[in-house]
Coordinates of C-alpha atoms and ligand atoms in Angstrom, one line a residue:
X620 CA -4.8 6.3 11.4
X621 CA -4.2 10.1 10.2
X622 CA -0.9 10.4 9.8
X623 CA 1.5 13.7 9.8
X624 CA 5.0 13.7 8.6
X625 CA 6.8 16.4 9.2
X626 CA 9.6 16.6 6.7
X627 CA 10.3 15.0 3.2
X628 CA 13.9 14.4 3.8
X629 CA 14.5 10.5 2.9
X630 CA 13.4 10.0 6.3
X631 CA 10.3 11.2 6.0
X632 CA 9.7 10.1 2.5
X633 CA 10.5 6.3 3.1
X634 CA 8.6 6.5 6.6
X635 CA 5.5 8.0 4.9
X636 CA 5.9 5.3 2.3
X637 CA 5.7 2.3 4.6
X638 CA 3.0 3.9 6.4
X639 CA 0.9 4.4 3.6
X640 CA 1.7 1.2 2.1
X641 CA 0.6 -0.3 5.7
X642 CA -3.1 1.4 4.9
X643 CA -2.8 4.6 6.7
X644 CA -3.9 8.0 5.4
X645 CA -0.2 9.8 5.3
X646 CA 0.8 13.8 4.6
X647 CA 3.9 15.2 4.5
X648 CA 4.7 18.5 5.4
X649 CA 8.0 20.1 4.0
X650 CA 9.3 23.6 4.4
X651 CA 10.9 23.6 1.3
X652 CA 9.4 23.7 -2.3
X653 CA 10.7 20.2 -3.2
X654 CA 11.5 16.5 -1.6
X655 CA 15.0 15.5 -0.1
X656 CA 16.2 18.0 2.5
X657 CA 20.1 17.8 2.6
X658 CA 19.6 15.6 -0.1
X659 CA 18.5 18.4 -2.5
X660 CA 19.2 19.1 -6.3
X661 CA 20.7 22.3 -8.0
X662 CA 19.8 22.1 -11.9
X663 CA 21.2 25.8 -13.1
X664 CA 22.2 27.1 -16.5
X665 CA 22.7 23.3 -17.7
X666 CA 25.0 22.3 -15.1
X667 CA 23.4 19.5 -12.2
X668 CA 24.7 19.6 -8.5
X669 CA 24.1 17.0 -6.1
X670 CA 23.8 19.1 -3.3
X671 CA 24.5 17.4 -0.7
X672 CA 25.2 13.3 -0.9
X673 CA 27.3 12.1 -3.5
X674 CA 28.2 8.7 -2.4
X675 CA 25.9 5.6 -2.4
X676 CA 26.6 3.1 -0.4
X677 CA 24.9 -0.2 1.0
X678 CA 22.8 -0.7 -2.1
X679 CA 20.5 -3.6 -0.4
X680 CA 19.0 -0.9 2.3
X681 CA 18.0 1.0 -0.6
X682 CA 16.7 -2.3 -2.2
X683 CA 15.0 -3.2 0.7
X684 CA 13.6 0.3 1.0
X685 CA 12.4 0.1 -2.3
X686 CA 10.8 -3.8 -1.6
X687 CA 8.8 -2.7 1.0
X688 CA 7.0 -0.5 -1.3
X689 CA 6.2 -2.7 -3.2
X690 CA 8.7 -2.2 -5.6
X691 CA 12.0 -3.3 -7.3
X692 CA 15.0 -0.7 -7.0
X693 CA 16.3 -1.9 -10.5
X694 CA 13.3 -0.5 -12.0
X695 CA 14.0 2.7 -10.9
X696 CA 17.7 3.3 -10.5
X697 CA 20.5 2.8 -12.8
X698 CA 23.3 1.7 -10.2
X699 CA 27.3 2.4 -11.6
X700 CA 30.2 0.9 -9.7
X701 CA 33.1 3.3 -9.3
X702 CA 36.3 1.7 -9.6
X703 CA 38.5 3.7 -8.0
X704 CA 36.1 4.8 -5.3
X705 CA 38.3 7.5 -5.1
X706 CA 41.6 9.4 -5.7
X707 CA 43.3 10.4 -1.9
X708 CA 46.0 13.3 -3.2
X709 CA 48.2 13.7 -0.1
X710 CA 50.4 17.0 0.5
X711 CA 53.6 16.0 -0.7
X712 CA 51.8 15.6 -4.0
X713 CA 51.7 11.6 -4.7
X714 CA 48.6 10.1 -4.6
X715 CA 46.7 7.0 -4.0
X716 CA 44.0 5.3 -5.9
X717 CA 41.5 3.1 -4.0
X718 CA 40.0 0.5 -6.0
X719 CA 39.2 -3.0 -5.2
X720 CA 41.4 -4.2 -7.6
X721 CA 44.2 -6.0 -5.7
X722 CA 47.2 -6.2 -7.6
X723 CA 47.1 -2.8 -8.3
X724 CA 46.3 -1.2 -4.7
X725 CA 49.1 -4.0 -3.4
X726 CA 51.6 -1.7 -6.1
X727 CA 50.3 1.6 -4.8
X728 CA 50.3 0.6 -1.0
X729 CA 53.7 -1.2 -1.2
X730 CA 55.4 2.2 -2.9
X731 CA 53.9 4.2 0.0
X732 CA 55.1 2.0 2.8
X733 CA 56.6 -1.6 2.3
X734 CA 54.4 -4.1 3.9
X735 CA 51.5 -1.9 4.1
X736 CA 49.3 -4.5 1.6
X737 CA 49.1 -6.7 4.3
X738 CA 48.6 -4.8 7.1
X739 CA 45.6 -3.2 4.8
X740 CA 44.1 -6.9 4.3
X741 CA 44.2 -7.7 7.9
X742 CA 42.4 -4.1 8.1
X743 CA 39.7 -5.0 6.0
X744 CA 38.6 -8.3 7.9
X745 CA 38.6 -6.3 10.9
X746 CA 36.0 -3.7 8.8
X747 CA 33.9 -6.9 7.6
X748 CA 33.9 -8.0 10.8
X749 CA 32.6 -4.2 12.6
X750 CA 30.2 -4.1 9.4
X751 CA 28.8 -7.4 10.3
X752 CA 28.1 -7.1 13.8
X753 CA 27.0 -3.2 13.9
X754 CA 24.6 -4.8 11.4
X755 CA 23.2 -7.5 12.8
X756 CA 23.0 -6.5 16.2
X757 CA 23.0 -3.1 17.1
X758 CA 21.9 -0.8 14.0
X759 CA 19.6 -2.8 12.2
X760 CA 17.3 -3.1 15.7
X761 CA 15.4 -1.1 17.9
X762 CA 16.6 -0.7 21.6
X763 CA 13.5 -0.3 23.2
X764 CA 14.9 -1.0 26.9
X765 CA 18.2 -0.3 28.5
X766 CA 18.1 -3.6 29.1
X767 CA 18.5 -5.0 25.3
X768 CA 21.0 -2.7 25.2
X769 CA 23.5 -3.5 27.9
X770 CA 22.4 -7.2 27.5
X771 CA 25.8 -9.3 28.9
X772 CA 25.8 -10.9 25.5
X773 CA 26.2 -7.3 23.7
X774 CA 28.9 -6.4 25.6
X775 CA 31.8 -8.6 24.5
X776 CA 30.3 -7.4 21.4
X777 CA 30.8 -4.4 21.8
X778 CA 35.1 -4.8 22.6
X779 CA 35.3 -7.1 19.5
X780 CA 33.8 -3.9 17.5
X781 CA 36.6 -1.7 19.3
X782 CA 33.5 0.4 20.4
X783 CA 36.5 2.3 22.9
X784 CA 39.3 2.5 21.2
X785 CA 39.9 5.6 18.5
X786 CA 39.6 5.2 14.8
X787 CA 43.0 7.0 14.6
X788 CA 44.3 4.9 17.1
X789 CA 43.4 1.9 15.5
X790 CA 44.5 3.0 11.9
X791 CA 48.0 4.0 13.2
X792 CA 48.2 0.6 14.8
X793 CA 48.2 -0.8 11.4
X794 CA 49.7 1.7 9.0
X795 CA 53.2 3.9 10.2
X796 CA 53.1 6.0 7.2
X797 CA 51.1 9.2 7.8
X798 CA 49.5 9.4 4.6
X799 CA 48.0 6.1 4.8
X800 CA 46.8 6.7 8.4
X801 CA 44.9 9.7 6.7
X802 CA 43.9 7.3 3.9
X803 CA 41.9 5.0 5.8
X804 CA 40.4 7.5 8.6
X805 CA 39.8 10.6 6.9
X806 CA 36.3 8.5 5.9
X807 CA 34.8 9.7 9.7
X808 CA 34.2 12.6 8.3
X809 CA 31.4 10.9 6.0
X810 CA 29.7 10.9 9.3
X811 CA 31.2 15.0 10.1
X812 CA 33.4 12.9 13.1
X813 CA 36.8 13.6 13.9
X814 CA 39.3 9.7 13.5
X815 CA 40.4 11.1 17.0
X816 CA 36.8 10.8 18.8
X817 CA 34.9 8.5 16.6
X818 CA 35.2 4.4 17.6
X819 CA 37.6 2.1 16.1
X820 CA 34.2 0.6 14.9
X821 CA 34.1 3.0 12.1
X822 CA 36.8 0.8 10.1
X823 CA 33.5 -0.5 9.0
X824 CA 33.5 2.4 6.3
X825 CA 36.7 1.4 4.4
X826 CA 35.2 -2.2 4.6
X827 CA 31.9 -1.0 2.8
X828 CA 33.6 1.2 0.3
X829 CA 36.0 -0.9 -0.8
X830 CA 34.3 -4.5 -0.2
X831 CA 30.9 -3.3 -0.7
X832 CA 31.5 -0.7 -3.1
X833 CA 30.7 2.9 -3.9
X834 CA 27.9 3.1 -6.6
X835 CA 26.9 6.1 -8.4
X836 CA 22.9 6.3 -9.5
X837 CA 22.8 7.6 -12.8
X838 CA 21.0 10.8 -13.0
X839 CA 22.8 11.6 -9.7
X840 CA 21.8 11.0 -6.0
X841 CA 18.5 13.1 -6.5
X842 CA 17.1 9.7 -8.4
X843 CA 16.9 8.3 -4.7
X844 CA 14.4 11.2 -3.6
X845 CA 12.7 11.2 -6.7
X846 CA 11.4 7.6 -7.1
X847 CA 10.8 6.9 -3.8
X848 CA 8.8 10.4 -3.3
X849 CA 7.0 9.5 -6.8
X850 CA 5.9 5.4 -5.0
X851 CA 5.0 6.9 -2.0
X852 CA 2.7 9.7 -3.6
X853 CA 1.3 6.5 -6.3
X854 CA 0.7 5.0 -2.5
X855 CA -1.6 7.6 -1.7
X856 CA 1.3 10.0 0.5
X857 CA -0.1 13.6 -0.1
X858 CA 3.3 15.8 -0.1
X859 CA 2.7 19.2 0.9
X860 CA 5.5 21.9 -0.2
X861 CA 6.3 25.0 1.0
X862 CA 4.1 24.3 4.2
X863 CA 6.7 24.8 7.9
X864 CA 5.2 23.8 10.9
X865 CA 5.2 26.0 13.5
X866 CA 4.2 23.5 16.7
X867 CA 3.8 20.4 17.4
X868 CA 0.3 20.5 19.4
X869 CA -0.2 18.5 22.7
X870 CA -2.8 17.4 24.7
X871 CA -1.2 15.3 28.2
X872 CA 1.0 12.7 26.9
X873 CA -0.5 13.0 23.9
X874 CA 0.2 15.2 20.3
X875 CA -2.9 15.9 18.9
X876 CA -1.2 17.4 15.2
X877 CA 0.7 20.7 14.1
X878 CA -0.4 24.5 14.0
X879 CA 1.4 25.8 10.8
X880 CA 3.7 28.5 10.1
X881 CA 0.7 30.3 8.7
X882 CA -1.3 29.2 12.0
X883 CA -3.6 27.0 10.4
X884 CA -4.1 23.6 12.7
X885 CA -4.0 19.9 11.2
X886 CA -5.0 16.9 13.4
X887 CA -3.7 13.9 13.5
X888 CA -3.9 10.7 15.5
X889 CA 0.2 9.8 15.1
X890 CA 3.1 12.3 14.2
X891 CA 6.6 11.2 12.8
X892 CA 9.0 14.5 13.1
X893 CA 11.9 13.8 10.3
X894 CA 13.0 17.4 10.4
X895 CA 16.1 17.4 12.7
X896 CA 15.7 15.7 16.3
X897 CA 17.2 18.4 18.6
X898 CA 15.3 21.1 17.0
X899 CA 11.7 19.4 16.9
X900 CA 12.5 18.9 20.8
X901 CA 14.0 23.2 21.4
X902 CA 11.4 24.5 18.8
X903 CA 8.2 23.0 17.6
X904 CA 7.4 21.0 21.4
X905 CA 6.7 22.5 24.7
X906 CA 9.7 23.3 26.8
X907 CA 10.6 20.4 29.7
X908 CA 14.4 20.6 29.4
X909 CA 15.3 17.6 27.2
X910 CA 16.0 20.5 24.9
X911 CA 18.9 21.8 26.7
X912 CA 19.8 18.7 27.6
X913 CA 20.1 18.1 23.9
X914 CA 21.8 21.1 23.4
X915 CA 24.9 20.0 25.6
X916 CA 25.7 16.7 23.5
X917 CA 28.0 16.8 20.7
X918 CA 27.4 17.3 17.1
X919 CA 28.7 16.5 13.9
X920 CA 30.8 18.8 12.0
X921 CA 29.5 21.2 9.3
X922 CA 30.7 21.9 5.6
X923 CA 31.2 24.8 3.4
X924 CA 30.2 23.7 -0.1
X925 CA 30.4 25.3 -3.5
X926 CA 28.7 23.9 -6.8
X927 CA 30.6 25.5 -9.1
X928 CA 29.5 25.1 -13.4
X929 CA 33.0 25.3 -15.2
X930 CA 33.4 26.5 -18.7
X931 CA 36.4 25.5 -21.1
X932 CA 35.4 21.7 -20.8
X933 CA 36.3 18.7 -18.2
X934 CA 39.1 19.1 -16.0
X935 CA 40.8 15.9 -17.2
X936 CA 43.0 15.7 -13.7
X937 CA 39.8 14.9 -11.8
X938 CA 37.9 11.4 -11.3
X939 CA 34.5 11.3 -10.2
X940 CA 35.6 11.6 -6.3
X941 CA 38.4 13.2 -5.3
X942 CA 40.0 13.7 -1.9
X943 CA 42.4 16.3 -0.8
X944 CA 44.4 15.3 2.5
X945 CA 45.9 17.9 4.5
X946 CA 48.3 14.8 6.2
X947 CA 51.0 16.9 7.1
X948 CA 48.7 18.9 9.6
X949 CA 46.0 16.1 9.7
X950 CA 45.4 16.0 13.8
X951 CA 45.5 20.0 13.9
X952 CA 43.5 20.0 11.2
X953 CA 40.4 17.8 13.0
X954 CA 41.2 20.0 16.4
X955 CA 40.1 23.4 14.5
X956 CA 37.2 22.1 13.4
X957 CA 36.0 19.7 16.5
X958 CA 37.4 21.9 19.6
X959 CA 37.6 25.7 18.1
X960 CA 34.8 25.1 15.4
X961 CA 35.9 26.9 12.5
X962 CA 38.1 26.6 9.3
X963 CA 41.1 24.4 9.6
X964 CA 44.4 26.4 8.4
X965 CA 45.1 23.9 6.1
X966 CA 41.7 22.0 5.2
X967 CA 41.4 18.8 3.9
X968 CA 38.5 18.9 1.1
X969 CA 36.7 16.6 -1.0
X970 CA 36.0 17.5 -4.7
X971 CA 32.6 15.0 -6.6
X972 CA 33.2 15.7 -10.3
X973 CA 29.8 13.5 -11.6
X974 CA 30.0 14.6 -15.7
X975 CA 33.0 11.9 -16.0
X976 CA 30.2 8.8 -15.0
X977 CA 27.3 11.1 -16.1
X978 CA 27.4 13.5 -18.8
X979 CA 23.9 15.2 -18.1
X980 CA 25.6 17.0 -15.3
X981 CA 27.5 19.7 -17.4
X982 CA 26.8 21.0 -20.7
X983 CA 29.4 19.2 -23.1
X984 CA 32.2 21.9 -23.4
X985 CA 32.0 22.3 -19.4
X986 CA 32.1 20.8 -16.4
X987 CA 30.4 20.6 -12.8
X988 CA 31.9 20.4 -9.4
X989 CA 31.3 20.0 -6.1
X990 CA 33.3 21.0 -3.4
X991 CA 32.9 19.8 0.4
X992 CA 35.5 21.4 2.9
X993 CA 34.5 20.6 6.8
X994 CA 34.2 22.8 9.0
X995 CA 33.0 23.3 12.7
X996 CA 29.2 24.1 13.8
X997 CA 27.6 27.2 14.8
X998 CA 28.8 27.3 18.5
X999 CA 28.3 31.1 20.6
X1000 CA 31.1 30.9 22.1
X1001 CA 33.3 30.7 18.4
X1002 CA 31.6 32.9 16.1
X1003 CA 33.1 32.9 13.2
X1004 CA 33.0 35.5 10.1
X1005 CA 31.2 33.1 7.8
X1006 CA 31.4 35.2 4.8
X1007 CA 35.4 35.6 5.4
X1008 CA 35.9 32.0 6.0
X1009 CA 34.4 30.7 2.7
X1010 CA 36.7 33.3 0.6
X1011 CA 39.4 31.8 2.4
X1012 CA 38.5 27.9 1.6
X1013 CA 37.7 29.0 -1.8
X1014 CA 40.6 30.7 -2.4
X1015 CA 42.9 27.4 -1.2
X1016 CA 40.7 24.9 -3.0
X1017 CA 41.4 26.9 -6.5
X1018 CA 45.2 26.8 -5.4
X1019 CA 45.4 23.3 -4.7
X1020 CA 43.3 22.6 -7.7
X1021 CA 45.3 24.7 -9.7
X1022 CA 48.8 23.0 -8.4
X1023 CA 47.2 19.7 -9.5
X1024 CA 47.1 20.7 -13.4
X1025 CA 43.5 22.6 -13.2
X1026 CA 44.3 25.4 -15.2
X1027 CA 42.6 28.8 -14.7
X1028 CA 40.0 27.4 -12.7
X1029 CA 38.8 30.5 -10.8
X1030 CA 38.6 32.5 -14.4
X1031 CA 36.1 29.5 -15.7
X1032 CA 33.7 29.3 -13.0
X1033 CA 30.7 30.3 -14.7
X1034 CA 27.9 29.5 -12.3
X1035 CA 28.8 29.6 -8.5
X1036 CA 26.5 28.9 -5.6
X1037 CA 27.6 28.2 -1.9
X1038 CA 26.6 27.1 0.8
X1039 CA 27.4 26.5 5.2
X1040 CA 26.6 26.1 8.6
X1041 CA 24.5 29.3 8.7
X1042 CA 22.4 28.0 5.5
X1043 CA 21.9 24.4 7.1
X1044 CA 20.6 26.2 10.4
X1045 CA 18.2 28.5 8.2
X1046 CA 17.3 26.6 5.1
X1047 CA 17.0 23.1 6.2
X1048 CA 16.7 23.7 10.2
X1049 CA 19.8 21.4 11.3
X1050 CA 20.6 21.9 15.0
X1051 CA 23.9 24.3 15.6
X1052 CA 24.0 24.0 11.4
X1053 CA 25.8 20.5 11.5
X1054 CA 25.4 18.9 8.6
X1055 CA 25.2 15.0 10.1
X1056 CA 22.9 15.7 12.9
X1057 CA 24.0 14.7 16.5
X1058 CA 27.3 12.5 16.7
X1059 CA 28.2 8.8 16.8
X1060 CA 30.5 8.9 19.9
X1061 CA 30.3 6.1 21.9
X1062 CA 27.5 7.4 24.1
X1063 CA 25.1 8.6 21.3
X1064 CA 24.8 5.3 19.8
X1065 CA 22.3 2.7 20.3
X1066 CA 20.4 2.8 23.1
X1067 CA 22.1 6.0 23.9
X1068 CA 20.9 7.8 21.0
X1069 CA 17.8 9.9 21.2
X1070 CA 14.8 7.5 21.1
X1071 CA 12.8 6.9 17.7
X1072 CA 9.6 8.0 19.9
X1073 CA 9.4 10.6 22.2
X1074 CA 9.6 9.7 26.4
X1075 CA 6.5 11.3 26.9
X1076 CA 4.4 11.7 24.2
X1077 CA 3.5 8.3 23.0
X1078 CA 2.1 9.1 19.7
X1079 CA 5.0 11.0 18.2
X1080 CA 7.5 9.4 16.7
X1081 CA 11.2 10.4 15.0
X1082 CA 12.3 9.2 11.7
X1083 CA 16.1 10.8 10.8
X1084 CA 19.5 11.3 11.2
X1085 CA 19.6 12.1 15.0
X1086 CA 17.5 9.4 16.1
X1087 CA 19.2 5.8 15.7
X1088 CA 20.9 4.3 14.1
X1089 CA 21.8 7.7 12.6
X1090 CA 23.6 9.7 9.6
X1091 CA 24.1 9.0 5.9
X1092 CA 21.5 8.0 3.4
X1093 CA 20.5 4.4 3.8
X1094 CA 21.2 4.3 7.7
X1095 CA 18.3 6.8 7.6
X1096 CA 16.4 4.7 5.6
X1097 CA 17.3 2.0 8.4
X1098 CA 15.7 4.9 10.3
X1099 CA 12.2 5.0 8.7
X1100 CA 12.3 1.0 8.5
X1101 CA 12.8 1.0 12.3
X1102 CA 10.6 3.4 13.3
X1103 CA 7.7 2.4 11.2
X1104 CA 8.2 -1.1 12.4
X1105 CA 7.6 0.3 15.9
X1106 CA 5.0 2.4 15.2
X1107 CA 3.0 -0.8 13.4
X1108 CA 4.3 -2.9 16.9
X1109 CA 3.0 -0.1 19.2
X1110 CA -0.2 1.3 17.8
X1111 CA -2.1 -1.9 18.1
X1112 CA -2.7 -1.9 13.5
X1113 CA -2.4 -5.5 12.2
X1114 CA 0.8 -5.1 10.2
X1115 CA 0.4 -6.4 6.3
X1116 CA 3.2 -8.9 5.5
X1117 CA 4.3 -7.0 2.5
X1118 CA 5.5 -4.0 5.2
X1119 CA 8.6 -6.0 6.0
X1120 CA 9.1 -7.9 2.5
X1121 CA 12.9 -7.9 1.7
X1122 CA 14.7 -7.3 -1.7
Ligands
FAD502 C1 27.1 17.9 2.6 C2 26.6 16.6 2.9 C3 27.2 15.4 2.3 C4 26.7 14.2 2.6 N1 27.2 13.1 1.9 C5 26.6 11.9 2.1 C6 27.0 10.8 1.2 O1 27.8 11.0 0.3 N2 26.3 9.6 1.4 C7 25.3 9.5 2.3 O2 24.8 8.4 2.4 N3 25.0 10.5 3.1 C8 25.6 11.7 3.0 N4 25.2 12.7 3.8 C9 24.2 12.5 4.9 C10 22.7 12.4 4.4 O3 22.5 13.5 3.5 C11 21.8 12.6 5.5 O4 22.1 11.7 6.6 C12 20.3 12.4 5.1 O5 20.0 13.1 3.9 C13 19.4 12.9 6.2 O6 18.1 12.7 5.9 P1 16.9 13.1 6.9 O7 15.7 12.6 6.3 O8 17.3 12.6 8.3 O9 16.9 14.7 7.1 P2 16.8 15.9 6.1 O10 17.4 15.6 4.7 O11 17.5 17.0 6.8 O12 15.3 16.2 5.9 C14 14.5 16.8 6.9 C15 13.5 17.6 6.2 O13 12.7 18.3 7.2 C16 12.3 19.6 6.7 N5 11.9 20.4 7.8 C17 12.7 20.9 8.8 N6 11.9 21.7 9.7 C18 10.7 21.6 9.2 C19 9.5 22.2 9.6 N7 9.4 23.0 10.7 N8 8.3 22.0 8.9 C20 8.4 21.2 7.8 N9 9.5 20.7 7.3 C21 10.6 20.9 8.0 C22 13.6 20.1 6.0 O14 13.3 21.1 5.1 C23 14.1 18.8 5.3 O15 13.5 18.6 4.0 C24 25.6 14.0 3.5 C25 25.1 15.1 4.1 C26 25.6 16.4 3.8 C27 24.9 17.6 4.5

């Protein structure tokens, strides 16, 4: 078959890759000038910026990403454990470092609140035990009938995974102290949810940070993109830059390709859309309301980021990630951003410091940083002053950096680009400029998640965050796996063994 992707995000890289790989004639077409969508690299005046992911997690998805094309991830990425994951600085100014080293969280966790180590065990199996089962039976699948879906044996399932109860709900139940209810929650907003909406399930994250662990690939989270772009071009994937689509084209219940931005046609007898699911439905298909229906369901939260190069050498005070915990406001805090959509008055922030693992990211006698502060999406009936908002974050993040020991940090900042919901609307086309795509409440998972092909066309496919399983690097690549695997199912093509090989 003649394939069109449309997007190189990861999604559309890995599901080119399988395709291609399975013996079809793929091209990807990508707005941008380079492969990765949010994903993205900034390499400026010898400072490196991940732009957007900084965290890899769930190695074997990659691995089994990088299996099915025929190759071996090892060969191509250089995989560092970070031990602590992270450092969680709370308001009252004590922190707490989270590493997988026992005895030495059990000293942390008892001085915080006494009998808290064992609570945080008991918390732990409960994550193994959401990772498992979200796994195995509901995000490493397709739901191609309600029916497989609401199957009588998913449903006790589904109350063992506390698929109804809140993650904040759940945390408190274990942890009184408010710091370490923020500790083990604030990770939600991985996936731009709020601990007060998203399920109990989502313990799942502290499981596969801490059990799992946080790697780092050396070279940064671009090395992902990179390698698996480079393997699927080697497997014959044409990747064409710079080149928006415009339409998707349609003939009955049929696409029949894309008219491009400059309103030259391609055919093609299949189409995977990987740019952003609720805007491929409002703007490149024909209006039939799913779009508006899209519109109404809820979406993840935004960011306001700032890559900022730092001269006067490493600030010492900083580990690779960092995590700044408004506690004392913590609920506020996730109501500004969820129900008014704007800047918290006291935000939380997270701060990715990669020269201390890798010291390609900043010239020797400086340093590189990252900064991620949530924020709400574009709503109409919020608008916010943008531009005044991100003075206002910057100005508290260089205050609260500042507090911690980093001196003079606004005066070094020698390189400065930013970037927010208005940029991830315009740049990279995300729905309502959420970063995460569509939410994981309880009824946008699964089988309630918009489909991986589309209702009524049945040769157009989705490969992404907003389709299922959904957000964060290798659930996406779950995404691709998934979708290709239908695709290979539904479009009547032998499917070569080597498709589906594992790592
Ligand atoms: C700030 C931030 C931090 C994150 N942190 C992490 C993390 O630490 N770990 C993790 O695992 N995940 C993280 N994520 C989530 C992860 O980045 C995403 O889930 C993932 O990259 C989404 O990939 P995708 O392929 O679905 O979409 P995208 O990366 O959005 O790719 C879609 C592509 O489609 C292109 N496109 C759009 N419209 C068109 C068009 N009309 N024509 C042609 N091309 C088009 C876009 O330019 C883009 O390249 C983070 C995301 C953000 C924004």
């Amino acid at each position: 078959m003649n394939i069109l992707v449309i997007g190189a995000g990861i999604g559309g890289i890995a599901a080119a890759g399988r395709l291609a790989r399975a013996g079809h004639t793929v091209t990807v077409l990508e707005k941008g000038a380079r492969p990765g969508g949010r994903a993205a690299v900034i390499e400026q005046e010898g400072f490196r910026f991940d732009t957007g992911p900084t965290l890899f997690l769930m190695p074997q998805v990659f691995a089994e990403t990088y299996a099915a094309l025929g190759e071996k991830m090892e060969d191509h990425l250089d995989l560092v454990r970070l031990d602590p994951t992270y450092r969680a600085h709370f308001s009252d100014g004590t922190h707490l470092d989270l590493t997988s080293s026992l005895p030495e969280l059990r000293a942390q966790l008892e001085a915080l609140e006494p009998g808290s180590f064992e609570a945080f065990l008991r918390f732990m199996a409960e994550g193994y035990r959401h990772y498992q089962i979200s796994l195995d039976k509901f995000v490493g699948r397709n739901f191609t009938s309600a029916w497989q879906y609401f199957d009588p044996q998913n449903l006790p399932l589904l109350i063992r995974m506390k698929a109804l109860v809140k993650h904040a709900t759940n945390t408190a139940s274990y942890f009184k102290d408010p710091r370490l209810q923020a500790a083990f929650s604030f990770q939600n907003m991985y996936l731009g949810l709020s601990p007060y909406d998203a399920p109990a399930t989502f313990s799942l994250l502290q499981y596969t940070e801490l059990g799992e662990g946080v790697f780092f690939p050396r070279g940064g989270l671009y090395r992902p993109i990179e390698t698996l772009a480079e393997i699927a071009a080697g497997l014959g994937v044409r990747f064409r830059y710079q080149m928006p689509v415009r339409r998707i084209n349609v003939e009955g219940s049929r696409v029949s390709g894309v008219t491009l931005e400059d309103g030259s046609r391609m055919s093609a007898d299949l189409v995977v859309a990987n740019a952003d699911l609720p805007y491929v439905y409002a703007r490149l298909l024909p209006e039939d309301g799913s779009a508006s229906k899209l519109e109404r369901k809820k979406y993840t939260s935004s960011a306001l980021l700032f890559y900022w190069g730092l001269k006067g050498g490493k600030a010492p005070e900083l580990l690779h990630h960092n995590v700044f915990l408004a506690d004392d406001e913590y609920r506020a805090s996730f109501d500004r951003i969820f129900d008014d959509h704007t800047l918290p008055d006291r935000p939380s922030f997270y701060v990715n410091a990669p020269a201390r693992s890798d010291p390609s990211f900043a010239p020797s006698d400086g340093d590189s940083l990252m900064v991620l502060v949530p924020v709400g999406h574009l709503d109409p009936r919020h608008p916010q002053d943008w531009t005044a908002l991100t003075a206002r974050a910057r100005e508290g993040v260089v205050k609260r950096l500042e507090g911690l020991g980093v001196k003079d940090l606004a005066k070094r900042i020698a390189f400065e680009e930013t970037m927010g919901p208005p940029e991830f609307l315009e740049r990279l086309n995300l729905a309502k400029g959420s970063a995460f795509g569509l939410s994981h409440n309880f009824l946008q998972v699964g089988y309630l998640r918009p489909h991986n092909r589309h209702p009524r066309y049945s040769n157009l496919y989705f490969a992404g965050a907003s389709t299922h399983p959904g957000t964060g690097l290798p659930i996406v690549l779950l995404s691709a796996k998934l979708t290709v695997e239908r695709i290979l199912a539904e479009q009547t093509v032998p499917i070569p063994r080597t498709v589906f090989a594992t790592a």
